[in-house]
Amino acid sequence: MNNLTQSDELFERARVVVPGGIYGHVSPAAGLPRHFPHFCDRAQGCGFVDVDGNEWIDFMCGFGAILHGYNHPEIEESVALQREKGSVFNQPSPVMVELAERLVSSIDFADWAVFAKNGSDLTTWAIRVARESTGSPLVIKAKGAYHGVDSWCDPGHGGRIPEDRASILEFEWNDLEALSVIMSQNEGDIAALILTPYHHAAFAPSELPDPGFWAEVEKLCQRYGILLVLDDVRCGGRLHGGGSHRYFGFTPDLAVYSKALGNGYAISACVGKESYRKASMEVFLTGSCWNDAVAMTAALKSLELSEREGVAEKVLAKGKELTEGLERVAEKFEKNLKMTGPPSMPYPWIEGDENLFEIQKFCQFCAEEGIYFHPHHNWFLGNAHDSESIEKAIHVAGRAFERMSEEERTS
Amino acid sequence: MTEFPQERIVPWAAARSIFGATAVMGELDGMTQKLEPVLLSGDRISIGKNGLVFKQDSLLRAIKSGFSMPELFPMLMNPFSAIKAIITLKRISRFYDPNLNLRESLPVILRAGLETVTVYLNHHSRFNDMFSDFSDELITFNLAGSEPIGWLRRSTEGLFTAGSESAVGNPSVELTFLNKEIAFEGLLRGIDQLGATASGEMMIQGRLPLMDKIGYVSRIAQKEVPQPRL
Ligand SMILES: Cc1ncc(COP(=O)(O)O)c(C=O)c1O
C-alpha cells in the first residue's frame, strides 16, 4: 500500500482554493482516488515520483503528452537554449517557420500548418474552417468520441444549451450505413466529418476501423463535398511518424495534433491541404501565449527525434510486448483480458466485466506495487519504456491476477 | 415518459419524496402508512390515497414553511384519514434532525432523495436522452462496514425506480459513504463530488459515467425540490 499522506494534505489545501480540488481528466474521481497519488513531484524516462516519494512505472505518459520519455535530455537541452532567448515575444520566433516546414514535409497531404496550445483550440477551429470552406453548418462525429472541452463536443453536462449541439450529428463508429444515411439526408448542409483514427472512447474497449471503413468514409466525404477532419490529437506520433492516417491508409483534408507533439510542452497544430488555405485565413485564430518559441522548439526537436529513431514503430513494438505479456498472464489465472486498440495505446478490457469492478481491482493491485495502469482510459507507451519496465509490469500484473483469483476463491 | 407536464415536475418530485420517506418509515416501524401521492387534475396532488389534497403551490409551501392549507372538501369527506396523513407528514421532519439516530434516519432521507431523483430521471425532458447508452443498471448506496441503505435501478426500458430493502442483482455502481455523518450531510446539503471521492469520504466503484450522470441530475433535483422536512 502506498503512503499518500502528502498527496492527501495537498489535496485538502487544493479543495479550499480550487473547486473540486483537481478537475478534468486528471481529477482523482476519474481514476482510483484512494490508490493513485493526487500530485506528482518529478518524472524521468518512464517513471515518476509522487509527492510522498513513491516511485511509479508509468503507462499513461502524462495522458499521452510524453512520447520520448519524461524530461528527455535532448529535448530539454534545445528547450533550455531557446528559453535563454525567451519564449513569447511580440512577433513569432523563426522556430515557428521551421516547425511548420517540418510538419508540411513529414505529413504527406499537408500544405500548411497553424499552431495553438491545446487540441480543443484546433479541433474547434478546424470545423469552423470546414464551415467557411463549404458554407454549410453541420458537423458529423462518432458517438462517444472526445474532441475537446468546447460545448459542441465536451462530455460534461453543465453549462450547456440545446443550441450547442444543434449542428452536431452523430453515428456509431464503424456504422457506415448510418453515416451514409446522415449524409444523404442532410446533403448540402454538412461541412465536416471529424473522426479520430480509431475509436478510443473512455470506459470502453477501443474499436479499430472495420476493413474498408476509411476507404468508404473518404468516398462518402468526396461524394457529398464534406471535409474529412482527422482528430489525431491523441494518437499522433504513436501510430505512424507521418500521421496516423498513414497507419490506416487514408487521407484527410485537415488534421489536428497535440498531446505528444511537444513531449510535454503545450502546443497543438492543425495541418491542411492547399485547397483550404484560403478558408483557414478567414477564421480568426490567436491566443495569448500561442507563439511560444519554447514549446515550438520542443515540438521541433520531438519530431526530429521521432523521425530519427523511428519512434512510432518502436512504441508499437514495445506495446506489443506489454499487451501480449499481459494477456498471457491473465489467461494463466483464467481472466479473459483483451488489450484493445493499437498496442502503443492499449485499452484494457476484461470480458464480462461490464461494471468495471474487475479492472478497477486489477489496477488497484498493480498500483499497490507501483505500476500505474489506468482502469478507464487507454494507456500510452513511450519510447522510454524498456524491456525491464515492461517485464516488471507484466510480473506485477500476474501477481494482481493471482490475488484476484484468490479473493474470488475465498469470497 | 416524455409527455409528463414539465411544470408539474417539482411538486410531483416533492410528493414522491414524501412517499419515499414514509415507505421507509413504514418498513422501520411496521405502522407508518405509505403516503403514495396521486397526480390529480387542476394542479392538485393527493398525498396518500384520500383525504389530503393540496394545490401544487400549497404543497410546496407546506414543505418549505411547515404549514399550508390542504383542500377542505376532500378533508371533510375523509377527516380521519386526512388527520392520520398529516400526523405522518409531521413525523418525517425528525429524520432530518442531525441530533437523532442517523443510522436510522439515513435510509429514510436517502429514499426521499432517490424518489425525487427518479422523477427527474423519468420525466424531465432535459434528461430524456442522457441514459440511452445504459441498459439494466443497479446503483447501491452503502455505508462503509454496514448494510446497503438504498438503491436506484434503471430497467432495460429506461424506467428508474428506487428502493430501500436489499437490492437483487449485480450492481453497476456501488457508492459508499465513509461514515453516517458524511452521508447525512451529503444527502441534506449535497457533497463536493470531486473532493469527496478523492479524499475517500465517498467511494465509488463501477461504471463511473453512469454515476456521473445520475449525480448531475441529483444535484439539479436537490437544488430545485424542497426536502420534506415539514
Ligand atoms: C482525441 C482527442 N481530441 C481532442 C482532445 C483535446 O485536446 P486538449 O485536451 O489538448 O484540448 C483530446 C484530449 O484528450 C483527445 O484525446
PDB file of C-alpha atoms in Angstrom, chain B:
ATOM      1  CA  MET B   1     -42.426   9.197 -20.362  1.00  0.00           C
ATOM      2  CA  THR B   2     -41.777  12.471 -22.121  1.00  0.00           C
ATOM      3  CA  GLU B   3     -45.395  13.668 -22.011  1.00  0.00           C
ATOM      4  CA  PHE B   4     -45.203  14.418 -18.338  1.00  0.00           C
ATOM      5  CA  PRO B   5     -46.151  18.084 -17.876  1.00  0.00           C
ATOM      6  CA  GLN B   6     -42.860  19.767 -17.139  1.00  0.00           C
ATOM      7  CA  GLU B   7     -44.377  22.388 -14.834  1.00  0.00           C
ATOM      8  CA  ARG B   8     -45.541  19.614 -12.520  1.00  0.00           C
ATOM      9  CA  ILE B   9     -42.131  18.016 -12.074  1.00  0.00           C
ATOM     10  CA  VAL B  10     -41.043  19.915  -8.956  1.00  0.00           C
ATOM     11  CA  PRO B  11     -44.261  19.392  -6.927  1.00  0.00           C
ATOM     12  CA  TRP B  12     -44.546  15.808  -8.095  1.00  0.00           C
ATOM     13  CA  ALA B  13     -40.924  15.129  -7.122  1.00  0.00           C
ATOM     14  CA  ALA B  14     -41.605  16.654  -3.708  1.00  0.00           C
ATOM     15  CA  ALA B  15     -44.702  14.485  -3.306  1.00  0.00           C
ATOM     16  CA  ARG B  16     -42.755  11.389  -4.317  1.00  0.00           C
ATOM     17  CA  SER B  17     -40.088  12.216  -1.760  1.00  0.00           C
ATOM     18  CA  ILE B  18     -42.792  12.200   0.912  1.00  0.00           C
ATOM     19  CA  PHE B  19     -43.792   8.789  -0.339  1.00  0.00           C
ATOM     20  CA  GLY B  20     -40.157   7.640  -0.206  1.00  0.00           C
ATOM     21  CA  ALA B  21     -39.686   8.803   3.362  1.00  0.00           C
ATOM     22  CA  THR B  22     -42.938   7.272   4.609  1.00  0.00           C
ATOM     23  CA  ALA B  23     -42.287   3.994   2.789  1.00  0.00           C
ATOM     24  CA  VAL B  24     -39.058   3.505   4.739  1.00  0.00           C
ATOM     25  CA  MET B  25     -40.624   4.744   7.981  1.00  0.00           C
ATOM     26  CA  GLY B  26     -43.248   2.031   7.487  1.00  0.00           C
ATOM     27  CA  GLU B  27     -40.528  -0.575   6.934  1.00  0.00           C
ATOM     28  CA  LEU B  28     -38.822   0.570  10.136  1.00  0.00           C
ATOM     29  CA  ASP B  29     -41.792   0.707  12.495  1.00  0.00           C
ATOM     30  CA  GLY B  30     -44.260  -1.540  10.684  1.00  0.00           C
ATOM     31  CA  MET B  31     -47.002   1.048  11.266  1.00  0.00           C
ATOM     32  CA  THR B  32     -46.470   4.224   9.305  1.00  0.00           C
ATOM     33  CA  GLN B  33     -48.774   4.439   6.334  1.00  0.00           C
ATOM     34  CA  LYS B  34     -47.066   4.950   2.979  1.00  0.00           C
ATOM     35  CA  LEU B  35     -48.266   8.262   1.621  1.00  0.00           C
ATOM     36  CA  GLU B  36     -48.393   7.357  -2.033  1.00  0.00           C
ATOM     37  CA  PRO B  37     -49.205  10.502  -3.999  1.00  0.00           C
ATOM     38  CA  VAL B  38     -51.672  10.749  -6.840  1.00  0.00           C
ATOM     39  CA  LEU B  39     -51.470  13.326  -9.573  1.00  0.00           C
ATOM     40  CA  LEU B  40     -54.897  14.960  -9.890  1.00  0.00           C
ATOM     41  CA  SER B  41     -56.317  17.350 -12.426  1.00  0.00           C
ATOM     42  CA  GLY B  42     -56.307  21.074 -11.815  1.00  0.00           C
ATOM     43  CA  ASP B  43     -52.754  21.229 -10.499  1.00  0.00           C
ATOM     44  CA  ARG B  44     -53.689  19.201  -7.460  1.00  0.00           C
ATOM     45  CA  ILE B  45     -51.826  16.362  -5.800  1.00  0.00           C
ATOM     46  CA  SER B  46     -53.246  13.934  -3.288  1.00  0.00           C
ATOM     47  CA  ILE B  47     -50.876  12.893  -0.523  1.00  0.00           C
ATOM     48  CA  GLY B  48     -51.964   9.403   0.338  1.00  0.00           C
ATOM     49  CA  LYS B  49     -54.950   7.783  -1.290  1.00  0.00           C
ATOM     50  CA  ASN B  50     -57.637  10.005   0.152  1.00  0.00           C
ATOM     51  CA  GLY B  51     -58.321  12.954   2.367  1.00  0.00           C
ATOM     52  CA  LEU B  52     -55.228  15.080   1.972  1.00  0.00           C
ATOM     53  CA  VAL B  53     -55.192  17.024  -1.283  1.00  0.00           C
ATOM     54  CA  PHE B  54     -53.044  20.059  -1.981  1.00  0.00           C
ATOM     55  CA  LYS B  55     -52.834  22.534  -4.753  1.00  0.00           C
ATOM     56  CA  GLN B  56     -49.284  22.098  -6.061  1.00  0.00           C
ATOM     57  CA  ASP B  57     -48.179  25.515  -4.848  1.00  0.00           C
ATOM     58  CA  SER B  58     -49.640  24.850  -1.428  1.00  0.00           C
ATOM     59  CA  LEU B  59     -47.839  21.555  -1.190  1.00  0.00           C
ATOM     60  CA  LEU B  60     -44.522  23.213  -1.948  1.00  0.00           C
ATOM     61  CA  ARG B  61     -45.326  25.971   0.540  1.00  0.00           C
ATOM     62  CA  ALA B  62     -46.210  23.364   3.169  1.00  0.00           C
ATOM     63  CA  ILE B  63     -42.889  21.620   2.611  1.00  0.00           C
ATOM     64  CA  LYS B  64     -40.856  24.821   2.683  1.00  0.00           C
ATOM     65  CA  SER B  65     -42.582  26.584   5.564  1.00  0.00           C
ATOM     66  CA  GLY B  66     -44.086  23.699   7.502  1.00  0.00           C
ATOM     67  CA  PHE B  67     -47.643  24.923   7.033  1.00  0.00           C
ATOM     68  CA  SER B  68     -50.102  25.375   4.232  1.00  0.00           C
ATOM     69  CA  MET B  69     -53.793  24.634   3.886  1.00  0.00           C
ATOM     70  CA  PRO B  70     -54.859  21.433   2.169  1.00  0.00           C
ATOM     71  CA  GLU B  71     -58.134  21.446   0.246  1.00  0.00           C
ATOM     72  CA  LEU B  72     -61.100  21.427   2.573  1.00  0.00           C
ATOM     73  CA  PHE B  73     -63.612  19.320   0.694  1.00  0.00           C
ATOM     74  CA  PRO B  74     -61.544  16.088   0.465  1.00  0.00           C
ATOM     75  CA  MET B  75     -60.597  16.552   4.115  1.00  0.00           C
ATOM     76  CA  LEU B  76     -64.209  16.817   5.178  1.00  0.00           C
ATOM     77  CA  MET B  77     -65.015  13.708   3.177  1.00  0.00           C
ATOM     78  CA  ASN B  78     -62.257  11.687   4.882  1.00  0.00           C
ATOM     79  CA  PRO B  79     -61.360  13.539   8.078  1.00  0.00           C
ATOM     80  CA  PHE B  80     -59.862  10.584   9.869  1.00  0.00           C
ATOM     81  CA  SER B  81     -57.601   9.530   7.044  1.00  0.00           C
ATOM     82  CA  ALA B  82     -56.575  13.164   6.402  1.00  0.00           C
ATOM     83  CA  ILE B  83     -55.553  13.736  10.007  1.00  0.00           C
ATOM     84  CA  LYS B  84     -53.613  10.484  10.060  1.00  0.00           C
ATOM     85  CA  ALA B  85     -51.768  11.610   6.933  1.00  0.00           C
ATOM     86  CA  ILE B  86     -50.985  14.996   8.479  1.00  0.00           C
ATOM     87  CA  ILE B  87     -49.547  13.326  11.566  1.00  0.00           C
ATOM     88  CA  THR B  88     -47.396  11.082   9.386  1.00  0.00           C
ATOM     89  CA  LEU B  89     -46.231  14.102   7.406  1.00  0.00           C
ATOM     90  CA  LYS B  90     -45.234  15.888  10.562  1.00  0.00           C
ATOM     91  CA  ARG B  91     -43.227  12.886  11.721  1.00  0.00           C
ATOM     92  CA  ILE B  92     -40.966  12.996   8.659  1.00  0.00           C
ATOM     93  CA  SER B  93     -39.076  16.061   9.839  1.00  0.00           C
ATOM     94  CA  ARG B  94     -37.473  14.329  12.790  1.00  0.00           C
ATOM     95  CA  PHE B  95     -35.470  12.173  10.383  1.00  0.00           C
ATOM     96  CA  TYR B  96     -33.818  15.354   9.165  1.00  0.00           C
ATOM     97  CA  ASP B  97     -32.600  16.215  12.645  1.00  0.00           C
ATOM     98  CA  PRO B  98     -28.836  15.631  12.895  1.00  0.00           C
ATOM     99  CA  ASN B  99     -29.084  15.047  16.646  1.00  0.00           C
ATOM    100  CA  LEU B 100     -31.167  11.922  16.319  1.00  0.00           C
ATOM    101  CA  ASN B 101     -30.166   8.403  15.345  1.00  0.00           C
ATOM    102  CA  LEU B 102     -28.510   8.953  11.982  1.00  0.00           C
ATOM    103  CA  ARG B 103     -28.234   5.268  11.171  1.00  0.00           C
ATOM    104  CA  GLU B 104     -31.995   5.107  11.358  1.00  0.00           C
ATOM    105  CA  SER B 105     -32.529   8.378   9.511  1.00  0.00           C
ATOM    106  CA  LEU B 106     -30.237   7.657   6.591  1.00  0.00           C
ATOM    107  CA  PRO B 107     -32.414   5.139   4.727  1.00  0.00           C
ATOM    108  CA  VAL B 108     -35.374   7.500   5.163  1.00  0.00           C
ATOM    109  CA  ILE B 109     -33.751  10.621   3.802  1.00  0.00           C
ATOM    110  CA  LEU B 110     -31.855   8.708   1.138  1.00  0.00           C
ATOM    111  CA  ARG B 111     -35.053   7.149  -0.163  1.00  0.00           C
ATOM    112  CA  ALA B 112     -36.818  10.513  -0.067  1.00  0.00           C
ATOM    113  CA  GLY B 113     -33.993  11.926  -2.172  1.00  0.00           C
ATOM    114  CA  LEU B 114     -33.912   8.982  -4.551  1.00  0.00           C
ATOM    115  CA  GLU B 115     -37.649   9.228  -5.193  1.00  0.00           C
ATOM    116  CA  THR B 116     -37.152  12.879  -6.111  1.00  0.00           C
ATOM    117  CA  VAL B 117     -34.348  11.966  -8.462  1.00  0.00           C
ATOM    118  CA  THR B 118     -36.342   9.224 -10.174  1.00  0.00           C
ATOM    119  CA  VAL B 119     -38.982  11.793 -11.082  1.00  0.00           C
ATOM    120  CA  TYR B 120     -36.310  13.896 -12.765  1.00  0.00           C
ATOM    121  CA  LEU B 121     -34.740  10.873 -14.424  1.00  0.00           C
ATOM    122  CA  ASN B 122     -38.040   9.529 -15.716  1.00  0.00           C
ATOM    123  CA  HIS B 123     -39.838  12.697 -16.655  1.00  0.00           C
ATOM    124  CA  HIS B 124     -37.579  15.705 -17.113  1.00  0.00           C
ATOM    125  CA  SER B 125     -37.255  16.496 -20.800  1.00  0.00           C
ATOM    126  CA  ARG B 126     -33.698  17.673 -20.332  1.00  0.00           C
ATOM    127  CA  PHE B 127     -32.560  14.211 -19.321  1.00  0.00           C
ATOM    128  CA  ASN B 128     -34.510  12.205 -21.906  1.00  0.00           C
ATOM    129  CA  ASP B 129     -31.519  11.049 -23.917  1.00  0.00           C
ATOM    130  CA  MET B 130     -28.930  11.141 -21.206  1.00  0.00           C
ATOM    131  CA  PHE B 131     -29.067   7.456 -20.350  1.00  0.00           C
ATOM    132  CA  SER B 132     -29.609   5.922 -23.772  1.00  0.00           C
ATOM    133  CA  ASP B 133     -26.229   4.178 -23.606  1.00  0.00           C
ATOM    134  CA  PHE B 134     -27.204   2.279 -20.486  1.00  0.00           C
ATOM    135  CA  SER B 135     -29.412  -0.756 -20.081  1.00  0.00           C
ATOM    136  CA  ASP B 136     -30.431  -2.596 -16.944  1.00  0.00           C
ATOM    137  CA  GLU B 137     -28.435  -0.903 -14.167  1.00  0.00           C
ATOM    138  CA  LEU B 138     -28.380  -1.031 -10.394  1.00  0.00           C
ATOM    139  CA  ILE B 139     -26.728   1.512  -8.141  1.00  0.00           C
ATOM    140  CA  THR B 140     -26.408   0.677  -4.486  1.00  0.00           C
ATOM    141  CA  PHE B 141     -25.844   3.217  -1.728  1.00  0.00           C
ATOM    142  CA  ASN B 142     -23.869   1.992   1.231  1.00  0.00           C
ATOM    143  CA  LEU B 143     -22.317   2.965   4.480  1.00  0.00           C
ATOM    144  CA  ALA B 144     -18.791   1.640   4.987  1.00  0.00           C
ATOM    145  CA  GLY B 145     -18.876  -1.540   7.018  1.00  0.00           C
ATOM    146  CA  SER B 146     -22.638  -1.811   7.084  1.00  0.00           C
ATOM    147  CA  GLU B 147     -25.657  -2.978   5.095  1.00  0.00           C
ATOM    148  CA  PRO B 148     -26.731  -1.082   1.960  1.00  0.00           C
ATOM    149  CA  ILE B 149     -29.042   1.838   2.734  1.00  0.00           C
ATOM    150  CA  GLY B 150     -30.815   2.158  -0.563  1.00  0.00           C
ATOM    151  CA  TRP B 151     -30.726   1.600  -4.295  1.00  0.00           C
ATOM    152  CA  LEU B 152     -31.657   3.059  -7.622  1.00  0.00           C
ATOM    153  CA  ARG B 153     -32.409   0.891 -10.606  1.00  0.00           C
ATOM    154  CA  ARG B 154     -32.804   1.514 -14.301  1.00  0.00           C
ATOM    155  CA  SER B 155     -34.780  -1.070 -16.220  1.00  0.00           C
ATOM    156  CA  THR B 156     -33.876  -2.090 -19.765  1.00  0.00           C
ATOM    157  CA  GLU B 157     -36.843   0.000 -20.904  1.00  0.00           C
ATOM    158  CA  GLY B 158     -35.339   3.050 -19.225  1.00  0.00           C
ATOM    159  CA  LEU B 159     -37.573   3.368 -16.169  1.00  0.00           C
ATOM    160  CA  PHE B 160     -35.857   4.386 -12.939  1.00  0.00           C
ATOM    161  CA  THR B 161     -37.091   3.114  -9.576  1.00  0.00           C
ATOM    162  CA  ALA B 162     -35.741   3.426  -6.058  1.00  0.00           C
ATOM    163  CA  GLY B 163     -35.855   1.210  -3.014  1.00  0.00           C
ATOM    164  CA  SER B 164     -34.507   0.678   0.439  1.00  0.00           C
ATOM    165  CA  GLU B 165     -34.830  -3.040   1.031  1.00  0.00           C
ATOM    166  CA  SER B 166     -31.841  -5.123  -0.102  1.00  0.00           C
ATOM    167  CA  ALA B 167     -31.441  -4.992  -3.839  1.00  0.00           C
ATOM    168  CA  VAL B 168     -31.324  -8.040  -6.058  1.00  0.00           C
ATOM    169  CA  GLY B 169     -28.706  -8.270  -8.790  1.00  0.00           C
ATOM    170  CA  ASN B 170     -25.195  -7.226  -9.608  1.00  0.00           C
ATOM    171  CA  PRO B 171     -24.649  -3.528  -9.047  1.00  0.00           C
ATOM    172  CA  SER B 172     -23.290  -1.409 -11.901  1.00  0.00           C
ATOM    173  CA  VAL B 173     -22.144   1.092  -9.313  1.00  0.00           C
ATOM    174  CA  GLU B 174     -21.553   0.901  -5.586  1.00  0.00           C
ATOM    175  CA  LEU B 175     -21.461   4.218  -3.792  1.00  0.00           C
ATOM    176  CA  THR B 176     -20.174   4.012  -0.242  1.00  0.00           C
ATOM    177  CA  PHE B 177     -20.121   6.802   2.322  1.00  0.00           C
ATOM    178  CA  LEU B 178     -17.239   6.651   4.762  1.00  0.00           C
ATOM    179  CA  ASN B 179     -19.499   7.228   7.782  1.00  0.00           C
ATOM    180  CA  LYS B 180     -23.023   8.222   8.695  1.00  0.00           C
ATOM    181  CA  GLU B 181     -22.200  11.864   9.406  1.00  0.00           C
ATOM    182  CA  ILE B 182     -20.753  12.355   5.912  1.00  0.00           C
ATOM    183  CA  ALA B 183     -23.690  10.519   4.387  1.00  0.00           C
ATOM    184  CA  PHE B 184     -26.196  12.629   6.312  1.00  0.00           C
ATOM    185  CA  GLU B 185     -24.507  15.891   5.449  1.00  0.00           C
ATOM    186  CA  GLY B 186     -24.170  14.855   1.811  1.00  0.00           C
ATOM    187  CA  LEU B 187     -27.790  13.849   1.488  1.00  0.00           C
ATOM    188  CA  LEU B 188     -29.013  17.009   3.141  1.00  0.00           C
ATOM    189  CA  ARG B 189     -26.789  19.639   1.668  1.00  0.00           C
ATOM    190  CA  GLY B 190     -25.033  17.923  -1.207  1.00  0.00           C
ATOM    191  CA  ILE B 191     -21.482  16.806  -1.453  1.00  0.00           C
ATOM    192  CA  ASP B 192     -18.437  18.124  -3.269  1.00  0.00           C
ATOM    193  CA  GLN B 193     -18.409  15.095  -5.524  1.00  0.00           C
ATOM    194  CA  LEU B 194     -14.857  15.530  -6.837  1.00  0.00           C
ATOM    195  CA  GLY B 195     -13.311  16.346  -3.484  1.00  0.00           C
ATOM    196  CA  ALA B 196     -15.239  13.750  -1.513  1.00  0.00           C
ATOM    197  CA  THR B 197     -14.233  10.892  -3.823  1.00  0.00           C
ATOM    198  CA  ALA B 198     -10.597  11.975  -3.785  1.00  0.00           C
ATOM    199  CA  SER B 199     -10.494  12.168  -0.005  1.00  0.00           C
ATOM    200  CA  GLY B 200     -12.309   8.884   0.493  1.00  0.00           C
ATOM    201  CA  GLU B 201     -15.338  10.452   2.175  1.00  0.00           C
ATOM    202  CA  MET B 202     -17.343   8.874  -0.613  1.00  0.00           C
ATOM    203  CA  MET B 203     -16.128   5.876  -2.598  1.00  0.00           C
ATOM    204  CA  ILE B 204     -17.492   4.966  -5.988  1.00  0.00           C
ATOM    205  CA  GLN B 205     -16.816   1.651  -7.619  1.00  0.00           C
ATOM    206  CA  GLY B 206     -18.067   0.549 -11.021  1.00  0.00           C
ATOM    207  CA  ARG B 207     -19.426   2.393 -14.024  1.00  0.00           C
ATOM    208  CA  LEU B 208     -18.381   5.924 -13.229  1.00  0.00           C
ATOM    209  CA  PRO B 209     -20.059   7.566 -16.247  1.00  0.00           C
ATOM    210  CA  LEU B 210     -23.429   6.290 -15.012  1.00  0.00           C
ATOM    211  CA  MET B 211     -22.834   7.722 -11.546  1.00  0.00           C
ATOM    212  CA  ASP B 212     -21.532  10.936 -13.051  1.00  0.00           C
ATOM    213  CA  LYS B 213     -24.806  11.436 -14.889  1.00  0.00           C
ATOM    214  CA  ILE B 214     -27.017  10.379 -12.003  1.00  0.00           C
ATOM    215  CA  GLY B 215     -25.002  12.708  -9.775  1.00  0.00           C
ATOM    216  CA  TYR B 216     -25.585  15.642 -12.096  1.00  0.00           C
ATOM    217  CA  VAL B 217     -29.332  15.037 -12.219  1.00  0.00           C
ATOM    218  CA  SER B 218     -29.407  14.590  -8.434  1.00  0.00           C
ATOM    219  CA  ARG B 219     -27.691  17.894  -7.829  1.00  0.00           C
ATOM    220  CA  ILE B 220     -30.200  19.689 -10.022  1.00  0.00           C
ATOM    221  CA  ALA B 221     -33.107  17.945  -8.325  1.00  0.00           C
ATOM    222  CA  GLN B 222     -31.661  18.732  -4.910  1.00  0.00           C
ATOM    223  CA  LYS B 223     -31.394  22.398  -5.855  1.00  0.00           C
ATOM    224  CA  GLU B 224     -34.926  22.630  -7.196  1.00  0.00           C
ATOM    225  CA  VAL B 225     -37.015  20.400  -4.952  1.00  0.00           C
ATOM    226  CA  PRO B 226     -37.523  21.179  -1.271  1.00  0.00           C
ATOM    227  CA  GLN B 227     -36.886  18.320   1.129  1.00  0.00           C
ATOM    228  CA  PRO B 228     -39.917  17.039   3.018  1.00  0.00           C
ATOM    229  CA  ARG B 229     -38.946  18.448   6.410  1.00  0.00           C
ATOM    230  CA  LEU B 230     -42.365  19.811   7.139  1.00  0.00           C
TER     231      LEU B 230
END
